[in-house]
Short mmCIF file of C-alpha atoms and ligand atoms in Angstrom, two decimals:
data_model
loop_
_atom_site.label_atom_id
_atom_site.label_comp_id
_atom_site.label_asym_id
_atom_site.label_seq_id
_atom_site.Cartn_x
_atom_site.Cartn_y
_atom_site.Cartn_z
CA MET P 1 76.80 -3.34 -16.31
CA ALA P 2 76.23 -6.20 -13.91
CA ASP P 3 75.16 -3.61 -11.37
CA ILE P 4 72.40 -2.37 -13.57
CA ASP P 5 71.15 -5.83 -14.35
CA GLN P 6 71.07 -6.65 -10.65
CA ILE P 7 68.97 -3.43 -9.93
CA THR P 8 66.61 -3.99 -12.80
CA ASN P 9 66.02 -7.57 -11.51
CA LEU P 10 65.49 -6.21 -8.00
CA ILE P 11 63.04 -3.63 -9.07
CA LYS P 12 61.09 -6.20 -11.33
CA LYS P 13 61.02 -8.51 -8.31
CA GLU P 14 59.72 -5.80 -6.21
CA ILE P 15 57.02 -4.81 -8.72
CA SER P 16 55.78 -8.40 -8.87
CA SER P 17 55.49 -8.91 -5.21
CA TYR P 18 54.07 -5.51 -4.84
CA ASN P 19 51.14 -6.43 -7.07
CA ASP P 20 50.51 -9.41 -4.85
CA LYS P 21 50.21 -7.00 -1.96
CA ILE P 22 47.61 -4.71 -3.42
CA GLU P 23 45.19 -7.44 -4.08
CA THR P 24 41.72 -6.14 -3.43
CA SER P 25 40.40 -6.60 0.05
CA ASP P 26 37.32 -7.64 1.80
CA VAL P 27 38.07 -5.23 4.63
CA GLY P 28 37.90 -1.51 4.34
CA THR P 29 38.20 1.56 6.62
CA VAL P 30 35.68 4.17 7.49
CA ILE P 31 36.69 7.59 6.20
CA SER P 32 33.66 9.55 7.36
CA VAL P 33 30.50 8.98 8.99
CA GLY P 34 27.54 11.00 9.92
CA ASP P 35 23.74 11.35 9.47
CA GLY P 36 23.25 7.66 8.85
CA VAL P 37 25.61 7.51 5.81
CA CYS P 38 29.24 6.55 5.69
CA THR P 39 32.20 6.60 3.26
CA VAL P 40 34.43 3.63 3.25
CA TYR P 41 37.89 3.27 1.68
CA GLY P 42 39.31 -0.07 0.38
CA LEU P 43 36.24 -2.06 -0.53
CA ASP P 44 36.97 -2.60 -4.13
CA LYS P 45 35.04 -5.77 -4.44
CA ALA P 46 31.87 -4.26 -2.99
CA MET P 47 28.57 -4.77 -4.88
CA TYR P 48 25.66 -2.43 -5.16
CA GLY P 49 23.17 -3.23 -2.43
CA GLU P 50 25.72 -5.49 -0.55
CA LEU P 51 25.47 -5.73 3.21
CA LEU P 52 28.47 -4.49 5.08
CA GLN P 53 29.44 -5.33 8.67
CA PHE P 54 30.81 -2.63 10.86
CA GLU P 55 32.31 -3.03 14.29
CA ASN P 56 29.82 -3.03 17.23
CA ASN P 57 27.50 -5.21 15.19
CA VAL P 58 26.17 -2.28 13.07
CA TYR P 59 25.19 -3.18 9.35
CA GLY P 60 25.16 -1.05 6.40
CA MET P 61 24.11 -1.27 2.78
CA VAL P 62 26.38 -0.19 -0.15
CA LEU P 63 24.70 2.39 -2.32
CA ASN P 64 27.42 4.42 -4.14
CA LEU P 65 30.37 2.74 -5.98
CA ASN P 66 32.79 5.55 -6.39
CA GLU P 67 36.27 5.19 -7.98
CA ASP P 68 38.24 5.04 -4.83
CA SER P 69 35.63 4.54 -1.97
CA VAL P 70 32.10 3.26 -1.48
CA GLY P 71 29.14 5.24 -0.14
CA CYS P 72 26.84 3.27 2.25
CA VAL P 73 23.89 3.85 4.52
CA LEU P 74 23.77 2.47 7.99
CA LEU P 75 21.09 0.22 9.28
CA GLY P 76 21.38 1.21 12.72
CA LYS P 77 22.87 3.79 14.90
CA ASP P 78 25.79 5.88 13.57
CA THR P 79 26.95 6.94 16.91
CA ASP P 80 28.76 3.64 17.45
CA ILE P 81 30.93 4.09 14.45
CA TYR P 82 34.08 6.08 14.20
CA GLU P 83 36.65 7.13 11.51
CA GLY P 84 39.22 4.42 10.99
CA ASP P 85 36.93 1.53 12.18
CA SER P 86 37.13 -1.44 9.94
CA VAL P 87 34.32 -2.60 7.61
CA LYS P 88 33.82 -6.04 6.30
CA LEU P 89 32.16 -7.16 3.15
CA THR P 90 29.57 -9.96 3.79
CA GLY P 91 29.05 -11.06 0.20
CA LYS P 92 25.33 -11.00 0.99
CA VAL P 93 22.57 -8.58 0.02
CA VAL P 94 20.35 -7.26 2.74
CA SER P 95 17.74 -9.97 3.64
CA VAL P 96 14.81 -10.33 6.01
CA PRO P 97 13.46 -13.33 7.82
CA VAL P 98 10.21 -14.71 6.28
CA GLY P 99 7.81 -17.50 7.24
CA ASP P 100 4.47 -18.27 8.91
CA LYS P 101 5.79 -17.22 12.32
CA MET P 102 5.90 -13.53 11.21
CA MET P 103 2.10 -13.55 11.21
CA GLY P 104 0.64 -11.40 14.01
CA ARG P 105 3.93 -9.77 14.67
CA VAL P 106 5.16 -6.28 14.63
CA VAL P 107 8.74 -6.10 13.12
CA ASN P 108 11.07 -3.38 12.17
CA ALA P 109 12.50 -2.67 8.63
CA LEU P 110 14.93 -5.55 8.96
CA GLY P 111 12.37 -8.02 10.12
CA ALA P 112 13.39 -8.04 13.84
CA PRO P 113 10.51 -8.20 16.26
CA ILE P 114 9.60 -4.82 18.13
CA ASP P 115 6.48 -6.00 19.92
CA GLY P 116 8.32 -7.52 22.84
CA LEU P 117 6.73 -10.88 22.08
CA GLY P 118 10.11 -12.71 21.69
CA GLU P 119 12.18 -13.93 18.80
CA ILE P 120 10.69 -14.94 15.57
CA GLU P 121 11.80 -18.28 14.19
CA ALA P 122 12.37 -17.74 10.40
CA ASP P 123 11.64 -20.36 7.78
CA ASP P 124 14.05 -18.68 5.40
CA TYR P 125 15.69 -15.33 4.62
CA TYR P 126 14.66 -13.38 1.48
CA PRO P 127 16.66 -10.60 -0.13
CA ILE P 128 14.73 -7.31 0.30
CA GLU P 129 15.24 -6.64 -3.45
CA ALA P 130 13.90 -9.02 -5.92
CA ASN P 131 13.20 -9.19 -9.56
CA ALA P 132 9.53 -8.60 -10.38
CA PRO P 133 7.82 -11.64 -11.78
CA SER P 134 8.16 -11.86 -15.69
CA ILE P 135 5.18 -11.40 -17.95
CA MET P 136 4.94 -15.04 -18.60
CA ASP P 137 4.73 -15.81 -14.98
CA ARG P 138 1.78 -13.55 -14.38
CA GLN P 139 -1.93 -13.75 -15.24
CA SER P 140 -4.44 -11.00 -15.31
CA VAL P 141 -6.47 -9.96 -12.33
CA SER P 142 -9.59 -12.08 -12.05
CA GLU P 143 -10.69 -12.27 -8.45
CA PRO P 144 -12.08 -9.33 -6.45
CA LEU P 145 -10.23 -8.09 -3.34
CA GLU P 146 -13.04 -6.78 -1.20
CA THR P 147 -12.35 -3.69 0.77
CA GLY P 148 -15.84 -3.83 2.51
CA ILE P 149 -16.18 -0.22 1.67
CA LYS P 150 -19.23 0.59 -0.56
CA ALA P 151 -17.82 3.53 -2.40
CA ILE P 152 -14.86 1.48 -3.42
CA ASP P 153 -16.20 -1.91 -4.05
CA SER P 154 -18.92 -0.48 -6.31
CA MET P 155 -17.11 2.16 -8.29
CA ILE P 156 -13.26 1.55 -7.95
CA PRO P 157 -13.22 -2.31 -7.57
CA ILE P 158 -9.79 -3.77 -6.68
CA GLY P 159 -8.68 -7.11 -7.89
CA LYS P 160 -6.28 -9.56 -6.29
CA GLY P 161 -2.76 -8.70 -7.72
CA GLN P 162 -3.76 -5.17 -8.51
CA ARG P 163 -1.90 -2.07 -7.39
CA GLU P 164 -4.28 0.69 -6.47
CA LEU P 165 -3.08 4.04 -5.11
CA ILE P 166 -4.84 5.64 -2.28
CA ILE P 167 -4.08 9.41 -2.54
CA GLY P 168 -5.24 12.58 -0.75
CA ASP P 169 -4.17 15.42 1.56
CA ARG P 170 -3.31 14.72 5.21
CA GLN P 171 -6.22 13.70 7.44
CA THR P 172 -8.49 12.64 4.72
CA GLY P 173 -9.06 8.94 5.84
CA LYS P 174 -6.30 7.29 3.79
CA THR P 175 -5.09 5.21 6.50
CA ALA P 176 -8.65 4.40 7.48
CA ILE P 177 -9.39 2.72 4.16
CA ALA P 178 -6.35 0.62 4.37
CA ILE P 179 -7.16 -0.49 7.87
CA ASP P 180 -10.84 -1.25 6.98
CA THR P 181 -9.74 -3.33 4.17
CA ILE P 182 -7.31 -5.31 6.34
CA ILE P 183 -10.26 -5.93 8.75
CA ASN P 184 -12.54 -6.98 5.87
CA GLN P 185 -10.11 -9.83 5.04
CA ASN P 186 -11.06 -11.58 8.25
CA GLY P 187 -11.83 -15.30 7.26
CA LYS P 188 -11.06 -14.54 3.62
CA ASP P 189 -7.64 -16.31 3.59
CA VAL P 190 -5.78 -13.04 2.61
CA ILE P 191 -2.53 -12.36 4.46
CA CYS P 192 -2.10 -8.61 5.12
CA ILE P 193 0.98 -6.61 5.59
CA TYR P 194 0.91 -3.06 6.76
CA CYS P 195 4.12 -1.28 6.15
CA ALA P 196 4.27 2.03 8.10
CA ILE P 197 6.96 4.48 6.87
CA GLY P 198 7.80 7.52 8.87
CA GLN P 199 4.71 7.50 11.18
CA LYS P 200 4.64 8.07 14.79
CA ASN P 201 4.98 5.03 17.01
CA SER P 202 1.97 5.92 18.89
CA THR P 203 -0.12 5.86 15.73
CA ILE P 204 1.23 2.37 15.00
CA ALA P 205 0.30 1.26 18.47
CA GLN P 206 -3.28 2.40 17.91
CA ILE P 207 -3.48 0.64 14.68
CA VAL P 208 -2.24 -2.59 16.16
CA ALA P 209 -4.78 -2.26 18.97
CA LYS P 210 -7.57 -1.58 16.51
CA LEU P 211 -6.56 -4.60 14.26
CA LYS P 212 -6.49 -6.87 17.58
CA ASP P 213 -9.86 -5.54 18.61
CA HIS P 214 -11.44 -6.62 15.35
CA GLY P 215 -9.66 -9.87 15.22
CA ALA P 216 -7.55 -9.07 12.19
CA MET P 217 -4.11 -9.17 13.72
CA ASP P 218 -3.81 -12.98 13.37
CA HIS P 219 -3.49 -12.55 9.60
CA THR P 220 -1.43 -9.48 9.63
CA VAL P 221 2.16 -8.38 9.82
CA ILE P 222 3.12 -4.86 10.68
CA VAL P 223 6.32 -3.62 9.39
CA ASN P 224 7.18 -0.32 11.19
CA ALA P 225 10.10 2.11 10.31
CA SER P 226 8.91 5.10 12.49
CA ALA P 227 9.60 8.81 12.06
CA SER P 228 12.32 8.35 14.92
CA GLU P 229 14.40 6.04 12.90
CA THR P 230 17.10 6.94 10.19
CA ALA P 231 16.30 7.56 6.57
CA PRO P 232 17.95 4.20 5.55
CA MET P 233 15.45 2.18 7.67
CA LEU P 234 12.56 4.14 6.06
CA TYR P 235 14.05 3.39 2.77
CA VAL P 236 14.51 -0.28 3.37
CA ALA P 237 11.00 -0.93 4.98
CA PRO P 238 8.74 -1.36 1.88
CA TYR P 239 11.30 -3.57 0.19
CA ALA P 240 11.54 -5.75 3.26
CA ALA P 241 7.71 -5.77 3.64
CA THR P 242 7.36 -6.94 0.10
CA ALA P 243 9.87 -9.71 0.59
CA ILE P 244 7.96 -11.00 3.59
CA GLY P 245 4.83 -10.96 1.40
CA GLU P 246 6.53 -12.71 -1.45
CA TYR P 247 7.19 -15.74 0.83
CA TRP P 248 3.47 -16.38 0.93
CA GLU P 249 2.88 -15.24 -2.62
CA ARG P 250 5.21 -17.88 -3.91
CA ARG P 251 3.38 -20.57 -1.87
CA GLY P 252 0.15 -19.78 -3.68
CA LYS P 253 -1.34 -17.53 -1.00
CA ASN P 254 -3.18 -14.08 -1.54
CA VAL P 255 -1.23 -11.31 0.08
CA LEU P 256 -2.40 -7.56 0.52
CA ILE P 257 0.29 -5.19 1.24
CA ILE P 258 -0.17 -1.58 2.27
CA TYR P 259 2.64 1.06 2.02
CA ASP P 260 1.70 3.91 4.31
CA ASP P 261 3.09 6.10 2.80
CA LEU P 262 5.36 6.45 -0.20
CA SER P 263 5.65 10.16 0.11
CA LYS P 264 7.50 9.79 3.23
CA HIS P 265 9.53 6.98 1.71
CA ALA P 266 10.54 9.39 -1.26
CA VAL P 267 11.48 12.10 1.33
CA ALA P 268 13.72 9.49 3.13
CA TYR P 269 15.45 8.49 -0.02
CA ARG P 270 15.94 12.10 -0.99
CA ALA P 271 17.65 12.75 2.33
CA MET P 272 19.73 9.69 1.91
CA SER P 273 20.72 10.67 -1.69
CA LEU P 274 21.66 14.11 -0.85
CA LEU P 275 23.80 13.00 2.03
CA LEU P 276 25.49 10.54 -0.36
CA LYS P 277 26.10 13.50 -2.62
CA ARG P 278 24.13 12.35 -5.52
CA SER P 279 23.05 15.19 -7.78
CA PRO P 280 19.53 16.53 -6.98
CA GLY P 281 16.86 16.93 -9.78
CA ARG P 282 13.27 17.87 -9.77
CA GLU P 283 12.06 18.92 -6.25
CA ALA P 284 15.70 17.91 -5.20
CA TYR P 285 14.79 14.30 -5.66
CA PRO P 286 17.53 12.21 -7.21
CA GLY P 287 17.21 11.07 -10.78
CA ASP P 288 16.24 7.43 -9.95
CA ILE P 289 13.32 8.24 -7.77
CA PHE P 290 10.81 6.93 -10.39
CA TYR P 291 12.69 3.61 -10.25
CA LEU P 292 12.70 3.65 -6.48
CA HIS P 293 8.86 3.14 -6.54
CA SER P 294 8.44 1.24 -9.93
CA ARG P 295 10.76 -1.53 -8.91
CA LEU P 296 8.81 -1.86 -5.76
CA LEU P 297 5.32 -1.85 -7.19
CA GLU P 298 6.19 -4.08 -10.18
CA ARG P 299 6.60 -6.96 -7.71
CA SER P 300 2.89 -7.05 -7.00
CA CYS P 301 0.94 -9.24 -9.38
CA LYS P 302 -1.21 -12.20 -9.74
CA LEU P 303 1.04 -15.16 -10.46
CA SER P 304 0.18 -17.68 -13.21
CA ASP P 305 -1.29 -21.06 -12.17
CA GLU P 306 2.00 -22.77 -13.03
CA LYS P 307 3.60 -20.55 -10.53
CA GLY P 308 1.04 -21.32 -7.92
CA GLY P 309 -1.60 -18.63 -8.57
CA GLY P 310 -0.49 -16.59 -5.51
CA SER P 311 -1.12 -12.81 -5.64
CA LEU P 312 0.42 -9.70 -4.13
CA THR P 313 -2.04 -6.75 -4.13
CA ALA P 314 -0.53 -3.43 -3.26
CA LEU P 315 -2.31 -0.40 -1.81
CA PRO P 316 0.39 2.27 -1.77
CA ILE P 317 -0.56 5.51 -0.09
CA VAL P 318 0.52 8.98 -1.20
CA GLU P 319 -0.06 12.19 0.51
CA THR P 320 -0.76 15.31 -1.52
CA GLN P 321 -0.31 18.95 -0.68
CA ALA P 322 -3.54 20.87 -1.11
CA GLY P 323 -4.96 18.36 -3.47
CA ASP P 324 -2.19 18.71 -6.02
CA ILE P 325 -2.04 15.44 -7.81
CA SER P 326 0.21 16.76 -10.31
CA ALA P 327 3.26 17.09 -8.17
CA TYR P 328 6.31 14.95 -8.73
CA ILE P 329 5.76 11.89 -6.50
CA PRO P 330 1.97 11.73 -6.99
CA THR P 331 2.31 11.66 -10.73
CA ASN P 332 5.05 9.12 -10.63
CA VAL P 333 3.12 6.73 -8.39
CA ILE P 334 -0.11 7.29 -10.33
CA SER P 335 1.51 6.19 -13.64
CA ILE P 336 3.04 3.19 -11.93
CA THR P 337 -0.28 1.96 -10.41
CA ASP P 338 -3.43 0.52 -11.97
CA GLY P 339 -5.59 3.25 -10.62
CA GLN P 340 -6.09 5.68 -7.65
CA ILE P 341 -8.66 6.22 -5.02
CA PHE P 342 -8.67 10.02 -4.55
CA LEU P 343 -9.78 11.47 -1.32
CA THR P 344 -10.60 15.10 -0.82
CA THR P 345 -10.57 17.38 2.17
CA ASP P 346 -13.76 19.04 0.96
CA TYR P 347 -15.78 15.91 1.04
CA PHE P 348 -14.02 14.84 4.36
CA ASN P 349 -14.95 18.20 6.02
CA ALA P 350 -18.53 18.01 4.67
CA GLY P 351 -19.00 14.77 6.46
CA GLN P 352 -18.86 12.69 3.29
CA ARG P 353 -16.73 9.89 4.68
CA PRO P 354 -14.95 7.92 3.23
CA ALA P 355 -14.14 11.03 1.21
CA VAL P 356 -13.86 9.38 -2.18
CA ASP P 357 -13.98 11.59 -5.12
CA SER P 358 -15.64 9.29 -7.74
CA GLY P 359 -14.76 11.70 -10.59
CA LEU P 360 -10.96 11.49 -10.07
CA SER P 361 -10.83 7.92 -8.85
CA VAL P 362 -10.40 5.03 -11.17
CA SER P 363 -9.72 1.27 -11.27
CA ARG P 364 -8.16 0.25 -14.61
CA VAL P 365 -8.31 -3.48 -14.05
CA GLY P 366 -10.47 -4.22 -11.03
CA SER P 367 -13.93 -4.22 -12.91
CA ALA P 368 -12.68 -7.44 -14.55
CA ALA P 369 -12.84 -8.98 -11.11
CA GLN P 370 -16.08 -7.37 -9.98
CA ILE P 371 -18.94 -10.01 -9.34
CA LYS P 372 -22.02 -9.73 -11.64
CA ALA P 373 -24.43 -8.69 -8.96
CA MET P 374 -22.33 -5.70 -8.20
CA LYS P 375 -21.72 -4.82 -11.76
CA SER P 376 -25.37 -4.93 -12.56
CA VAL P 377 -26.32 -2.51 -9.76
CA ALA P 378 -23.31 -0.26 -9.74
CA SER P 379 -22.65 0.29 -13.41
CA SER P 380 -24.30 3.65 -13.68
CA LEU P 381 -23.24 4.91 -10.09
CA LYS P 382 -20.16 6.95 -11.28
CA ILE P 383 -21.98 8.68 -14.30
CA GLU P 384 -24.96 9.55 -12.07
CA LEU P 385 -22.76 11.11 -9.39
CA ALA P 386 -20.85 12.97 -12.13
CA ASN P 387 -24.17 14.33 -13.37
CA TYR P 388 -25.14 15.10 -9.82
CA ASN P 389 -21.96 17.14 -9.22
CA GLU P 390 -22.39 19.06 -12.36
CA MET P 391 -25.97 19.91 -11.62
CA LEU P 392 -24.88 20.91 -8.09
CA ASP P 393 -22.48 23.38 -9.31
CA PHE P 394 -25.04 24.78 -11.80
CA SER P 395 -27.87 24.80 -9.31
CA ARG P 396 -25.97 27.25 -7.21
CA PHE P 397 -26.53 30.08 -9.88
CA GLY P 398 -30.33 29.88 -9.83
CA SER P 399 -33.34 28.62 -7.87
CA ASP P 400 -35.62 27.87 -10.97
CA LEU P 401 -34.92 24.24 -11.54
CA ASP P 402 -37.06 21.95 -13.80
CA ALA P 403 -38.22 18.70 -12.45
CA THR P 404 -35.59 16.55 -14.13
CA THR P 405 -32.75 18.58 -12.64
CA LYS P 406 -34.49 18.45 -9.33
CA ASN P 407 -34.75 14.56 -9.57
CA ILE P 408 -31.11 14.24 -10.50
CA LEU P 409 -30.04 16.36 -7.61
CA ASN P 410 -32.39 14.64 -5.15
CA HIS P 411 -31.27 11.08 -6.38
CA GLY P 412 -27.52 12.18 -6.34
CA ALA P 413 -27.91 13.43 -2.68
CA VAL P 414 -29.42 10.02 -1.70
CA LEU P 415 -26.56 8.13 -3.46
CA MET P 416 -23.99 10.30 -1.54
CA GLU P 417 -25.75 9.44 1.59
CA VAL P 418 -25.78 5.64 0.83
CA LEU P 419 -22.05 5.65 0.18
CA LYS P 420 -21.24 7.12 3.50
CA GLN P 421 -19.77 4.46 5.77
CA LYS P 422 -18.35 4.60 9.35
CA GLN P 423 -14.88 3.56 10.06
CA TYR P 424 -14.16 -0.10 11.11
CA SER P 425 -17.38 -1.40 9.80
CA PRO P 426 -16.74 -3.01 6.44
CA LEU P 427 -19.73 -4.62 4.80
CA SER P 428 -19.91 -7.97 3.17
CA MET P 429 -20.33 -7.96 -0.60
CA GLU P 430 -23.95 -9.08 -0.23
CA ASP P 431 -24.76 -6.19 2.08
CA GLU P 432 -23.09 -3.86 -0.31
CA VAL P 433 -25.13 -5.12 -3.29
CA ILE P 434 -28.29 -4.76 -1.32
CA ASP P 435 -27.51 -1.17 -0.24
CA ILE P 436 -26.60 -0.03 -3.79
CA TYR P 437 -29.61 -1.97 -5.29
CA VAL P 438 -31.89 -0.18 -2.84
CA ALA P 439 -30.40 3.24 -3.62
CA GLN P 440 -30.63 2.65 -7.32
CA SER P 441 -34.34 1.35 -7.16
CA LYS P 442 -35.05 5.00 -6.32
CA LYS P 443 -37.17 3.96 -3.37
CA LEU P 444 -35.16 5.97 -0.98
CA ASP P 445 -35.65 9.18 -3.08
CA ASP P 446 -38.61 10.16 -0.82
CA VAL P 447 -36.87 9.24 2.47
CA PRO P 448 -35.34 12.13 4.38
CA LEU P 449 -31.61 12.03 4.12
CA ALA P 450 -30.94 11.86 7.87
CA GLN P 451 -32.87 8.57 7.83
CA ILE P 452 -31.31 6.82 5.03
CA GLN P 453 -28.33 5.02 6.91
CA ASN P 454 -31.08 3.92 9.36
CA VAL P 455 -33.40 2.45 6.67
CA LEU P 456 -30.51 0.63 5.02
CA GLN P 457 -29.50 -0.92 8.36
CA SER P 458 -33.06 -1.94 9.06
CA VAL P 459 -33.47 -3.43 5.57
CA ARG P 460 -30.47 -5.46 6.12
CA SER P 461 -31.52 -6.83 9.42
CA TYR P 462 -35.01 -7.47 8.17
CA LEU P 463 -33.75 -9.52 5.28
CA HIS P 464 -31.33 -11.48 7.63
CA SER P 465 -34.31 -12.37 9.88
CA ASN P 466 -36.97 -12.83 7.43
CA HIS P 467 -35.45 -13.74 4.13
CA ASN P 468 -31.94 -15.10 4.52
CA GLU P 469 -32.29 -16.64 1.09
CA VAL P 470 -31.43 -13.30 -0.31
CA TYR P 471 -27.98 -13.71 1.25
CA THR P 472 -27.51 -17.33 0.35
CA SER P 473 -28.49 -16.72 -3.26
CA LEU P 474 -26.21 -13.60 -3.60
CA LYS P 475 -23.31 -15.50 -2.20
CA GLU P 476 -23.85 -18.64 -4.12
CA THR P 477 -24.73 -17.40 -7.55
CA LYS P 478 -22.99 -14.02 -7.33
CA LEU P 479 -26.05 -12.78 -9.28
CA LEU P 480 -28.95 -10.54 -8.31
CA LYS P 481 -31.92 -12.46 -9.51
CA ASP P 482 -35.41 -11.02 -10.03
CA GLU P 483 -36.92 -12.90 -7.12
CA THR P 484 -34.10 -11.58 -4.91
CA LYS P 485 -34.91 -8.15 -6.07
CA ALA P 486 -38.49 -8.56 -5.21
CA LEU P 487 -37.75 -9.63 -1.67
CA ILE P 488 -35.40 -6.69 -1.15
CA ASP P 489 -38.23 -4.31 -2.58
CA GLU P 490 -40.58 -5.81 -0.09
CA ALA P 491 -38.20 -5.26 2.74
CA VAL P 492 -37.69 -1.60 1.87
CA GLU P 493 -41.47 -1.03 1.66
CA ALA P 494 -42.04 -2.68 4.95
CA ILE P 495 -39.33 -0.56 6.65
CA LYS P 496 -40.58 2.58 4.97
CA ALA P 497 -44.07 1.88 6.15
CA GLY P 498 -42.79 1.66 9.68
CA LEU P 499 -41.07 5.02 9.22
CA GLU P 500 -44.20 6.85 8.38
CA ARG P 501 -46.21 5.44 11.20
P1 ATP E 1 -2.66 11.32 7.88
O1 ATP E 1 -2.40 12.15 6.73
O2 ATP E 1 -2.50 11.95 9.16
O3 ATP E 1 -1.95 9.97 7.71
P2 ATP E 1 -5.04 9.81 6.89
O4 ATP E 1 -5.39 10.52 5.63
O5 ATP E 1 -4.39 8.60 7.03
O6 ATP E 1 -4.29 10.96 7.79
P3 ATP E 1 -6.98 8.88 8.81
O7 ATP E 1 -5.89 8.84 9.91
O8 ATP E 1 -7.23 7.55 8.22
O9 ATP E 1 -6.47 9.85 7.70
O10 ATP E 1 -8.21 9.55 9.26
C1 ATP E 1 -8.26 10.88 9.75
C2 ATP E 1 -9.44 10.95 10.89
O11 ATP E 1 -10.62 10.68 10.18
C3 ATP E 1 -9.19 9.85 11.93
O12 ATP E 1 -9.53 10.45 13.10
C4 ATP E 1 -10.25 8.90 11.49
O13 ATP E 1 -10.73 8.23 12.73
C5 ATP E 1 -11.32 9.71 10.87
N1 ATP E 1 -11.92 8.92 9.77
C6 ATP E 1 -11.52 8.35 8.78
N2 ATP E 1 -12.39 7.71 8.01
C7 ATP E 1 -13.57 7.88 8.59
C8 ATP E 1 -14.84 7.46 8.33
N3 ATP E 1 -15.16 6.67 7.37
N4 ATP E 1 -15.82 7.85 9.23
C9 ATP E 1 -15.62 8.70 10.25
N5 ATP E 1 -14.31 8.91 10.54
C10 ATP E 1 -13.36 8.64 9.76
MG1 MG E 2 -2.47 7.90 7.63
#
């Protein structure tokens, strides 16, 4: 009997000490690795989104919490990692350096400099994922964020804190709109962040060069996760860029952030999810693809005055296939944003650049932020263009047109011409108001289309040298007064007289 008691005691003792031994651990072991994802055994305490440290100074991020393993993505090369390697929990989430020293720099998705200009001294580190400001911490959009592009500022105005999608097929001038908007922020105290996702490094080099040429790089940060990098880096990039922007937003500054583009971001996330063996859904995207973009874009807003009044304006870009805006990712992002600027290949190829389709483009909140002068001249623009397009289709069927129809067609063609604008030449709000006022005064309806850009240019320089008060009045009052209108009319007549001679 005593023997049995002894044995039971022994077993009990063994069991109690065995429990001590299997305490969960901070160190795990790599089970499998490849394609930028990795399965690790033994990290029972891992948190979702936690940073993992591998050997060889490679980091990873936890994305799958399975019963007996964790699935993670690698933020670096997977060729340095082998089965059996040890992995440490860091207790931290993935963070990026933030601060004023980031300005004018090109960084990767983890905030490390890639422009060869040396280390960046960070003021702080912000986690890449953050909660969106609550409703009480926000206020409605009230100030315009000027793009300097006539077609946008007049018909699809954007306000500070708004999220406006730029959507269109490939090569329709999506990036051009974003870059012009950054250039237009020169001297306007808006910090810009251009987040490139899955683009060629050579394209980014050109963009950086263009921004430098136009003096816009000092107020801009470029976050670049290029096509040559792994899917996890592409996935992290927009969140990191947003964290970098939030640093300034929380200090009361206005920040503009461009995600170019979220289609490639979604594709990277899909690749990652499939490798992590998450089940695919529509178009093989994982079930949480909507949340991927909603939690990103919800972070843009205008903060309340108590929170400093800073703002984060987002211009996400989405590429469509053959103009199909009802595909999965486009519809998702359209429903998350406050409107979209829709660019079409037809317009682009017909020389209508920027190729904005005014009928399918909308800004749901921006008009609250439009200045009165612009509102007064541009209010009927969209409807007139809609009429014009309708008539244009109709007129193709017959040649017998009545005078009213001819007038609508003629005026519409003039408006389309006025809305054309070259790349890298954003206009001031005053110039835009003048151009659109001139177009709407119908004084250009008898000018040959080929001359219109010329006339507008001449009117602006005429006013600059002869009646600069037009500009001062517009700038100070933000109204288009009758006496200002008279001066502009006079300028147009003078220039037109010069044409006829
Ligand atoms: P991708 O799908 O390749 O990213 P995208 O839609 O971003 O293309 P951009 O790269 O911005 O398009 O523009 C395509 C081409 O059209 C470029 O060569 C650019 O210089 C030209 N372009 C864009 N906007 C204008 C414009 N307003 N006037 C003249 N050329 C323009
Ligand atoms: Mg582009």
